[in-house]
Amino acid sequence: MPPLSTLRLSVMRAMYLLMAVGLGLTIWPSIIAPAQPVADVKTVVRALLGAIAVGALLGLRYPLQMLPVLLFELLWKVIWIFAFALPAWQHGSLDAYATQTLFECLPGLVLVPLAIPWGYFMQSYIRAPSEPWRPARRAEHGT
């Protein structure tokens, strides 16, 4: 596969930067200085999103190696929107928190697919042979 263009890598880096800055401003303050010392579902989400922000920072340096971060970003949003938010909206049970989260997720449904190099993804993750389940045995040399 030919190398990706500088423009494509720059678009990926821009997406990683947007993710890192956005999560850095919204999630990391509540990780560094939580309002209450609790460990509940919301803190699990914050920890997960904080880890995504760190992965996005790595994506600035290694955009192709960190492609799974972009895939994860897209997949969790697609799953949450279609499996939870839209059904709740259809039944009139979408609360204020979920409505805000839905509107925060919608740009990701547009921007992240634009940043993902789909040809590279197909070649590297779908068409490429899988890695072996076990390491190949080394031939032992007699002495």
GROMACS .gro file of N, CA and C in nm:
model
  429
    1MET      N    1   0.085  -0.118   0.000
    1MET     CA    2   0.000   0.000   0.000
    1MET      C    3   0.089   0.124   0.000
    2PRO      N    4   0.057   0.223  -0.085
    2PRO     CA    5   0.138   0.345  -0.086
    2PRO      C    6   0.121   0.421   0.045
    3PRO      N    7   0.224   0.496   0.085
    3PRO     CA    8   0.214   0.572   0.211
    3PRO      C    9   0.103   0.676   0.201
    4LEU      N   10   0.048   0.708   0.315
    4LEU     CA   11  -0.057   0.809   0.320
    4LEU      C   12   0.003   0.948   0.296
    5SER      N   13  -0.078   1.034   0.239
    5SER     CA   14  -0.032   1.170   0.210
    5SER      C   15  -0.015   1.250   0.339
    6THR      N   16   0.062   1.355   0.327
    6THR     CA   17   0.081   1.446   0.440
    6THR      C   18  -0.053   1.506   0.482
    7LEU      N   19  -0.138   1.535   0.384
    7LEU     CA   20  -0.270   1.590   0.415
    7LEU      C   21  -0.352   1.492   0.498
    8ARG      N   22  -0.353   1.365   0.457
    8ARG     CA   23  -0.429   1.262   0.531
    8ARG      C   24  -0.378   1.249   0.673
    9LEU      N   25  -0.246   1.246   0.689
    9LEU     CA   26  -0.189   1.236   0.824
    9LEU      C   27  -0.221   1.362   0.906
   10SER      N   28  -0.223   1.477   0.841
   10SER     CA   29  -0.257   1.602   0.911
   10SER      C   30  -0.403   1.602   0.955
   11VAL      N   31  -0.492   1.548   0.873
   11VAL     CA   32  -0.634   1.538   0.911
   11VAL      C   33  -0.648   1.446   1.031
   12MET      N   34  -0.576   1.334   1.029
   12MET     CA   35  -0.581   1.243   1.144
   12MET      C   36  -0.530   1.314   1.269
   13ARG      N   37  -0.417   1.383   1.255
   13ARG     CA   38  -0.361   1.454   1.372
   13ARG      C   39  -0.456   1.562   1.422
   14ALA      N   40  -0.525   1.628   1.331
   14ALA     CA   41  -0.623   1.730   1.373
   14ALA      C   42  -0.736   1.666   1.453
   15MET      N   43  -0.779   1.547   1.412
   15MET     CA   44  -0.885   1.478   1.486
   15MET      C   45  -0.835   1.435   1.624
   16TYR      N   46  -0.713   1.382   1.629
   16TYR     CA   47  -0.655   1.347   1.760
   16TYR      C   48  -0.644   1.471   1.850
   17LEU      N   49  -0.602   1.582   1.792
   17LEU     CA   50  -0.589   1.705   1.870
   17LEU      C   51  -0.724   1.752   1.922
   18LEU      N   52  -0.825   1.749   1.837
   18LEU     CA   53  -0.960   1.787   1.879
   18LEU      C   54  -1.007   1.699   1.994
   19MET      N   55  -0.984   1.568   1.982
   19MET     CA   56  -1.023   1.477   2.089
   19MET      C   57  -0.947   1.507   2.218
   20ALA      N   58  -0.815   1.523   2.206
   20ALA     CA   59  -0.732   1.545   2.326
   20ALA      C   60  -0.768   1.676   2.395
   21VAL      N   61  -0.785   1.781   2.319
   21VAL     CA   62  -0.818   1.911   2.378
   21VAL      C   63  -0.960   1.908   2.436
   22GLY      N   64  -1.055   1.856   2.359
   22GLY     CA   65  -1.193   1.850   2.408
   22GLY      C   66  -1.206   1.771   2.536
   23LEU      N   67  -1.146   1.652   2.537
   23LEU     CA   68  -1.152   1.570   2.658
   23LEU      C   69  -1.065   1.628   2.770
   24GLY      N   70  -0.956   1.691   2.730
   24GLY     CA   71  -0.870   1.754   2.831
   24GLY      C   72  -0.940   1.866   2.905
   25LEU      N   73  -1.022   1.940   2.834
   25LEU     CA   74  -1.094   2.051   2.896
   25LEU      C   75  -1.220   2.007   2.970
   26THR      N   76  -1.285   1.901   2.923
   26THR     CA   77  -1.412   1.862   2.984
   26THR      C   78  -1.401   1.747   3.083
   27ILE      N   79  -1.310   1.654   3.061
   27ILE     CA   80  -1.303   1.534   3.144
   27ILE      C   81  -1.191   1.540   3.247
   28TRP      N   82  -1.073   1.581   3.204
   28TRP     CA   83  -0.959   1.576   3.294
   28TRP      C   84  -0.972   1.662   3.420
   29PRO      N   85  -1.038   1.777   3.417
   29PRO     CA   86  -1.054   1.850   3.544
   29PRO      C   87  -1.128   1.767   3.650
   30SER      N   88  -1.229   1.690   3.607
   30SER     CA   89  -1.302   1.610   3.705
   30SER      C   90  -1.226   1.484   3.744
   31ILE      N   91  -1.123   1.449   3.670
   31ILE     CA   92  -1.037   1.337   3.710
   31ILE      C   93  -0.933   1.386   3.810
   32ILE      N   94  -0.874   1.501   3.780
   32ILE     CA   95  -0.769   1.556   3.865
   32ILE      C   96  -0.825   1.605   3.999
   33ALA      N   97  -0.940   1.672   3.995
   33ALA     CA   98  -1.000   1.727   4.117
   33ALA      C   99  -1.149   1.692   4.120
   34PRO      N  100  -1.182   1.566   4.154
   34PRO     CA  101  -1.323   1.528   4.156
   34PRO      C  102  -1.401   1.605   4.263
   35ALA      N  103  -1.528   1.633   4.232
   35ALA     CA  104  -1.613   1.707   4.326
   35ALA      C  105  -1.640   1.626   4.451
   36GLN      N  106  -1.656   1.495   4.435
   36GLN     CA  107  -1.684   1.406   4.548
   36GLN      C  108  -1.600   1.279   4.533
   37PRO      N  109  -1.559   1.221   4.644
   37PRO     CA  110  -1.482   1.096   4.637
   37PRO      C  111  -1.574   0.975   4.619
   38VAL      N  112  -1.634   0.962   4.501
   38VAL     CA  113  -1.722   0.850   4.473
   38VAL      C  114  -1.664   0.767   4.359
   39ALA      N  115  -1.709   0.644   4.352
   39ALA     CA  116  -1.671   0.554   4.243
   39ALA      C  117  -1.800   0.494   4.188
   40ASP      N  118  -1.856   0.562   4.089
   40ASP     CA  119  -1.981   0.515   4.031
   40ASP      C  120  -1.969   0.505   3.880
   41VAL      N  121  -2.081   0.486   3.812
   41VAL     CA  122  -2.081   0.469   3.666
   41VAL      C  123  -2.022   0.591   3.596
   42LYS      N  124  -2.054   0.708   3.643
   42LYS     CA  125  -2.002   0.830   3.579
   42LYS      C  126  -1.851   0.840   3.592
   43THR      N  127  -1.794   0.795   3.704
   43THR     CA  128  -1.649   0.802   3.718
   43THR      C  129  -1.581   0.697   3.629
   44VAL      N  130  -1.647   0.587   3.604
   44VAL     CA  131  -1.593   0.487   3.511
   44VAL      C  132  -1.586   0.548   3.372
   45VAL      N  133  -1.692   0.616   3.332
   45VAL     CA  134  -1.695   0.681   3.201
   45VAL      C  135  -1.586   0.786   3.192
   46ARG      N  136  -1.569   0.865   3.298
   46ARG     CA  137  -1.464   0.967   3.297
   46ARG      C  138  -1.325   0.905   3.283
   47ALA      N  139  -1.301   0.796   3.355
   47ALA     CA  140  -1.171   0.729   3.345
   47ALA      C  141  -1.148   0.676   3.204
   48LEU      N  142  -1.250   0.618   3.145
   48LEU     CA  143  -1.238   0.566   3.010
   48LEU      C  144  -1.210   0.679   2.911
   49LEU      N  145  -1.283   0.787   2.921
   49LEU     CA  146  -1.262   0.901   2.832
   49LEU      C  147  -1.127   0.968   2.858
   50GLY      N  148  -1.082   0.968   2.982
   50GLY     CA  149  -0.949   1.019   3.012
   50GLY      C  150  -0.841   0.936   2.944
   51ALA      N  151  -0.859   0.805   2.942
   51ALA     CA  152  -0.765   0.718   2.873
   51ALA      C  153  -0.768   0.743   2.722
   52ILE      N  154  -0.885   0.768   2.668
   52ILE     CA  155  -0.897   0.800   2.525
   52ILE      C  156  -0.820   0.929   2.495
   53ALA      N  157  -0.828   1.027   2.583
   53ALA     CA  158  -0.754   1.152   2.563
   53ALA      C  159  -0.604   1.127   2.558
   54VAL      N  160  -0.555   1.041   2.645
   54VAL     CA  161  -0.412   1.008   2.644
   54VAL      C  162  -0.376   0.936   2.513
   55GLY      N  163  -0.461   0.843   2.470
   55GLY     CA  164  -0.438   0.777   2.342
   55GLY      C  165  -0.438   0.875   2.226
   56ALA      N  166  -0.526   0.974   2.232
   56ALA     CA  167  -0.530   1.076   2.127
   56ALA      C  168  -0.401   1.159   2.127
   57LEU      N  169  -0.346   1.186   2.244
   57LEU     CA  170  -0.217   1.257   2.248
   57LEU      C  171  -0.108   1.175   2.179
   58LEU      N  172  -0.108   1.044   2.202
   58LEU     CA  173  -0.013   0.958   2.132
   58LEU      C  174  -0.037   0.959   1.981
   59GLY      N  175  -0.164   0.974   1.942
   59GLY     CA  176  -0.199   0.979   1.801
   59GLY      C  177  -0.140   1.098   1.730
   60LEU      N  178  -0.110   1.205   1.803
   60LEU     CA  179  -0.044   1.320   1.741
   60LEU      C  180   0.094   1.281   1.688
   61ARG      N  181   0.161   1.195   1.758
   61ARG     CA  182   0.294   1.151   1.717
   61ARG      C  183   0.288   1.029   1.625
   62TYR      N  184   0.196   0.937   1.654
   62TYR     CA  185   0.186   0.812   1.579
   62TYR      C  186   0.044   0.795   1.524
   63PRO      N  187   0.008   0.874   1.423
   63PRO     CA  188  -0.132   0.873   1.379
   63PRO      C  189  -0.181   0.737   1.328
   64LEU      N  190  -0.099   0.663   1.258
   64LEU     CA  191  -0.144   0.534   1.206
   64LEU      C  192  -0.144   0.427   1.314
   65GLN      N  193  -0.045   0.428   1.399
   65GLN     CA  194  -0.041   0.327   1.505
   65GLN      C  195  -0.155   0.343   1.604
   66MET      N  196  -0.204   0.464   1.619
   66MET     CA  197  -0.313   0.489   1.714
   66MET      C  198  -0.450   0.490   1.646
   67LEU      N  199  -0.457   0.441   1.523
   67LEU     CA  200  -0.585   0.434   1.452
   67LEU      C  201  -0.695   0.365   1.535
   68PRO      N  202  -0.664   0.261   1.613
   68PRO     CA  203  -0.770   0.203   1.696
   68PRO      C  204  -0.838   0.303   1.790
   69VAL      N  205  -0.770   0.409   1.828
   69VAL     CA  206  -0.834   0.512   1.912
   69VAL      C  207  -0.946   0.581   1.834
   70LEU      N  208  -0.920   0.614   1.708
   70LEU     CA  209  -1.024   0.675   1.625
   70LEU      C  210  -1.139   0.576   1.601
   71LEU      N  211  -1.105   0.451   1.577
   71LEU     CA  212  -1.210   0.350   1.557
   71LEU      C  213  -1.296   0.335   1.683
   72PHE      N  214  -1.231   0.331   1.798
   72PHE     CA  215  -1.305   0.322   1.923
   72PHE      C  216  -1.396   0.443   1.942
   73GLU      N  217  -1.342   0.562   1.912
   73GLU     CA  218  -1.420   0.685   1.925
   73GLU      C  219  -1.545   0.679   1.839
   74LEU      N  220  -1.530   0.632   1.717
   74LEU     CA  221  -1.645   0.620   1.627
   74LEU      C  222  -1.742   0.512   1.675
   75LEU      N  223  -1.691   0.396   1.710
   75LEU     CA  224  -1.778   0.284   1.745
   75LEU      C  225  -1.858   0.307   1.872
   76TRP      N  226  -1.796   0.364   1.976
   76TRP     CA  227  -1.875   0.382   2.098
   76TRP      C  228  -1.988   0.481   2.075
   77LYS      N  229  -1.960   0.583   1.993
   77LYS     CA  230  -2.064   0.682   1.966
   77LYS      C  231  -2.176   0.622   1.882
   78VAL      N  232  -2.141   0.546   1.781
   78VAL     CA  233  -2.243   0.480   1.697
   78VAL      C  234  -2.328   0.385   1.782
   79ILE      N  235  -2.263   0.305   1.862
   79ILE     CA  236  -2.337   0.209   1.947
   79ILE      C  237  -2.427   0.282   2.045
   80TRP      N  238  -2.374   0.382   2.115
   80TRP     CA  239  -2.455   0.453   2.215
   80TRP      C  240  -2.573   0.524   2.150
   81ILE      N  241  -2.547   0.591   2.039
   81ILE     CA  242  -2.656   0.666   1.972
   81ILE      C  243  -2.765   0.572   1.923
   82PHE      N  244  -2.727   0.467   1.850
   82PHE     CA  245  -2.828   0.382   1.788
   82PHE      C  246  -2.890   0.280   1.883
   83ALA      N  247  -2.815   0.235   1.983
   83ALA     CA  248  -2.870   0.135   2.075
   83ALA      C  249  -2.942   0.197   2.195
   84PHE      N  250  -2.905   0.319   2.233
   84PHE     CA  251  -2.961   0.377   2.355
   84PHE      C  252  -3.028   0.513   2.334
   85ALA      N  253  -2.958   0.609   2.274
   85ALA     CA  254  -3.012   0.744   2.265
   85ALA      C  255  -3.134   0.753   2.173
   86LEU      N  256  -3.123   0.699   2.052
   86LEU     CA  257  -3.237   0.709   1.961
   86LEU      C  258  -3.360   0.632   2.010
   87PRO      N  259  -3.345   0.509   2.062
   87PRO     CA  260  -3.464   0.444   2.118
   87PRO      C  261  -3.526   0.522   2.234
   88ALA      N  262  -3.442   0.579   2.320
   88ALA     CA  263  -3.496   0.659   2.431
   88ALA      C  264  -3.567   0.783   2.377
   89TRP      N  265  -3.510   0.846   2.277
   89TRP     CA  266  -3.572   0.964   2.215
   89TRP      C  267  -3.707   0.927   2.153
   90GLN      N  268  -3.714   0.811   2.085
   90GLN     CA  269  -3.839   0.767   2.023
   90GLN      C  270  -3.948   0.741   2.127
   91HIS      N  271  -3.907   0.697   2.245
   91HIS     CA  272  -4.005   0.669   2.352
   91HIS      C  273  -4.026   0.788   2.444
   92GLY      N  274  -3.965   0.901   2.412
   92GLY     CA  275  -3.983   1.021   2.493
   92GLY      C  276  -3.916   1.016   2.628
   93SER      N  277  -3.815   0.930   2.644
   93SER     CA  278  -3.750   0.917   2.775
   93SER      C  279  -3.605   0.964   2.774
   94LEU      N  280  -3.569   1.048   2.680
   94LEU     CA  281  -3.433   1.102   2.674
   94LEU      C  282  -3.424   1.219   2.772
   95ASP      N  283  -3.347   1.200   2.880
   95ASP     CA  284  -3.337   1.306   2.981
   95ASP      C  285  -3.237   1.414   2.936
   96ALA      N  286  -3.220   1.515   3.018
   96ALA     CA  287  -3.134   1.629   2.983
   96ALA      C  288  -2.988   1.585   2.963
   97TYR      N  289  -2.938   1.497   3.049
   97TYR     CA  290  -2.800   1.448   3.037
   97TYR      C  291  -2.781   1.375   2.905
   98ALA      N  292  -2.873   1.287   2.872
   98ALA     CA  293  -2.862   1.210   2.748
   98ALA      C  294  -2.878   1.300   2.626
   99THR      N  295  -2.964   1.398   2.634
   99THR     CA  296  -2.981   1.492   2.522
   99THR      C  297  -2.852   1.569   2.498
  100GLN      N  298  -2.790   1.618   2.604
  100GLN     CA  299  -2.664   1.690   2.591
  100GLN      C  300  -2.557   1.597   2.533
  101THR      N  301  -2.548   1.475   2.583
  101THR     CA  302  -2.449   1.379   2.534
  101THR      C  303  -2.473   1.347   2.387
  102LEU      N  304  -2.599   1.332   2.348
  102LEU     CA  305  -2.632   1.305   2.208
  102LEU      C  306  -2.580   1.417   2.118
  103PHE      N  307  -2.607   1.541   2.153
  103PHE     CA  308  -2.561   1.652   2.071
  103PHE      C  309  -2.409   1.667   2.073
  104GLU      N  310  -2.345   1.625   2.180
  104GLU     CA  311  -2.198   1.626   2.185
  104GLU      C  312  -2.139   1.515   2.098
  105CYS      N  313  -2.212   1.405   2.082
  105CYS     CA  314  -2.164   1.291   2.003
  105CYS      C  315  -2.186   1.308   1.853
  106LEU      N  316  -2.288   1.381   1.814
  106LEU     CA  317  -2.322   1.392   1.672
  106LEU      C  318  -2.209   1.443   1.583
  107PRO      N  319  -2.133   1.545   1.624
  107PRO     CA  320  -2.020   1.585   1.536
  107PRO      C  321  -1.920   1.473   1.512
  108GLY      N  322  -1.903   1.385   1.610
  108GLY     CA  323  -1.812   1.273   1.594
  108GLY      C  324  -1.856   1.176   1.486
  109LEU      N  325  -1.986   1.167   1.464
  109LEU     CA  326  -2.036   1.080   1.359
  109LEU      C  327  -1.999   1.132   1.220
  110VAL      N  328  -1.970   1.260   1.212
  110VAL     CA  329  -1.930   1.321   1.084
  110VAL      C  330  -1.777   1.331   1.076
  111LEU      N  331  -1.715   1.386   1.179
  111LEU     CA  332  -1.572   1.416   1.173
  111LEU      C  333  -1.482   1.294   1.179
  112VAL      N  334  -1.511   1.201   1.268
  112VAL     CA  335  -1.423   1.085   1.283
  112VAL      C  336  -1.418   1.001   1.154
  113PRO      N  337  -1.531   0.970   1.090
  113PRO     CA  338  -1.520   0.895   0.964
  113PRO      C  339  -1.442   0.970   0.856
  114LEU      N  340  -1.446   1.102   0.858
  114LEU     CA  341  -1.367   1.179   0.762
  114LEU      C  342  -1.218   1.169   0.791
  115ALA      N  343  -1.181   1.152   0.917
  115ALA     CA  344  -1.040   1.146   0.955
  115ALA      C  345  -0.980   1.007   0.936
  116ILE      N  346  -1.062   0.904   0.940
  116ILE     CA  347  -1.010   0.767   0.929
  116ILE      C  348  -0.971   0.738   0.784
  117PRO      N  349  -0.848   0.690   0.763
  117PRO     CA  350  -0.807   0.652   0.628
  117PRO      C  351  -0.862   0.512   0.597
  118TRP      N  352  -0.980   0.507   0.538
  118TRP     CA  353  -1.053   0.381   0.521
  118TRP      C  354  -0.978   0.280   0.434
  119GLY      N  355  -0.907   0.328   0.332
  119GLY     CA  356  -0.828   0.236   0.249
  119GLY      C  357  -0.719   0.168   0.330
  120TYR      N  358  -0.650   0.247   0.412
  120TYR     CA  359  -0.547   0.193   0.500
  120TYR      C  360  -0.609   0.095   0.600
  121PHE      N  361  -0.722   0.133   0.656
  121PHE     CA  362  -0.791   0.046   0.752
  121PHE      C  363  -0.825  -0.088   0.687
  122MET      N  364  -0.884  -0.084   0.567
  122MET     CA  365  -0.922  -0.208   0.499
  122MET      C  366  -0.800  -0.294   0.470
  123GLN      N  367  -0.695  -0.232   0.422
  123GLN     CA  368  -0.574  -0.307   0.387
  123GLN      C  369  -0.506  -0.364   0.511
  124SER      N  370  -0.498  -0.286   0.618
  124SER     CA  371  -0.421  -0.325   0.736
  124SER      C  372  -0.499  -0.409   0.836
  125TYR      N  373  -0.632  -0.391   0.841
  125TYR     CA  374  -0.710  -0.458   0.945
  125TYR      C  375  -0.805  -0.564   0.890
  126ILE      N  376  -0.848  -0.552   0.767
  126ILE     CA  377  -0.945  -0.645   0.712
  126ILE      C  378  -0.878  -0.744   0.616
  127ARG      N  379  -0.803  -0.693   0.519
  127ARG     CA  380  -0.744  -0.779   0.416
  127ARG      C  381  -0.613  -0.843   0.457
  128ALA      N  382  -0.539  -0.781   0.546
  128ALA     CA  383  -0.408  -0.835   0.587
  128ALA      C  384  -0.427  -0.966   0.662
  129PRO      N  385  -0.333  -1.057   0.649
  129PRO     CA  386  -0.344  -1.182   0.725
  129PRO      C  387  -0.337  -1.153   0.875
  130SER      N  388  -0.407  -1.232   0.950
  130SER     CA  389  -0.406  -1.211   1.096
  130SER      C  390  -0.273  -1.258   1.154
  131GLU      N  391  -0.246  -1.208   1.271
  131GLU     CA  392  -0.125  -1.252   1.340
  131GLU      C  393  -0.150  -1.391   1.396
  132PRO      N  394  -0.046  -1.471   1.408
  132PRO     CA  395  -0.065  -1.608   1.459
  132PRO      C  396  -0.113  -1.607   1.604
  133TRP      N  397  -0.187  -1.711   1.640
  133TRP     CA  398  -0.238  -1.723   1.776
  133TRP      C  399  -0.125  -1.758   1.873
  134ARG      N  400  -0.026  -1.830   1.822
  134ARG     CA  401   0.090  -1.866   1.904
  134ARG      C  402   0.215  -1.827   1.829
  135PRO      N  403   0.318  -1.788   1.901
  135PRO     CA  404   0.444  -1.758   1.833
  135PRO      C  405   0.498  -1.883   1.765
  136ALA      N  406   0.564  -1.864   1.655
  136ALA     CA  407   0.624  -1.977   1.585
  136ALA      C  408   0.735  -2.034   1.673
  137ARG      N  409   0.747  -2.164   1.671
  137ARG     CA  410   0.854  -2.228   1.749
  137ARG      C  411   0.986  -2.202   1.682
  138ARG      N  412   1.082  -2.176   1.765
  138ARG     CA  413   1.218  -2.157   1.715
  138ARG      C  414   1.282  -2.294   1.694
  139ALA      N  415   1.349  -2.302   1.584
  139ALA     CA  416   1.421  -2.428   1.560
  139ALA      C  417   1.537  -2.435   1.658
  140GLU      N  418   1.545  -2.547   1.728
  140GLU     CA  419   1.654  -2.562   1.825
  140GLU      C  420   1.777  -2.611   1.753
  141HIS      N  421   1.884  -2.547   1.785
  141HIS     CA  422   2.012  -2.583   1.724
  141HIS      C  423   2.084  -2.680   1.815
  142GLY      N  424   2.126  -2.788   1.758
  142GLY     CA  425   2.202  -2.886   1.837
  142GLY      C  426   2.340  -2.836   1.867
  143THR      N  427   2.395  -2.882   1.977
  143THR     CA  428   2.531  -2.839   2.012
  143THR      C  429   2.628  -2.950   1.993
   0.00000   0.00000   0.00000
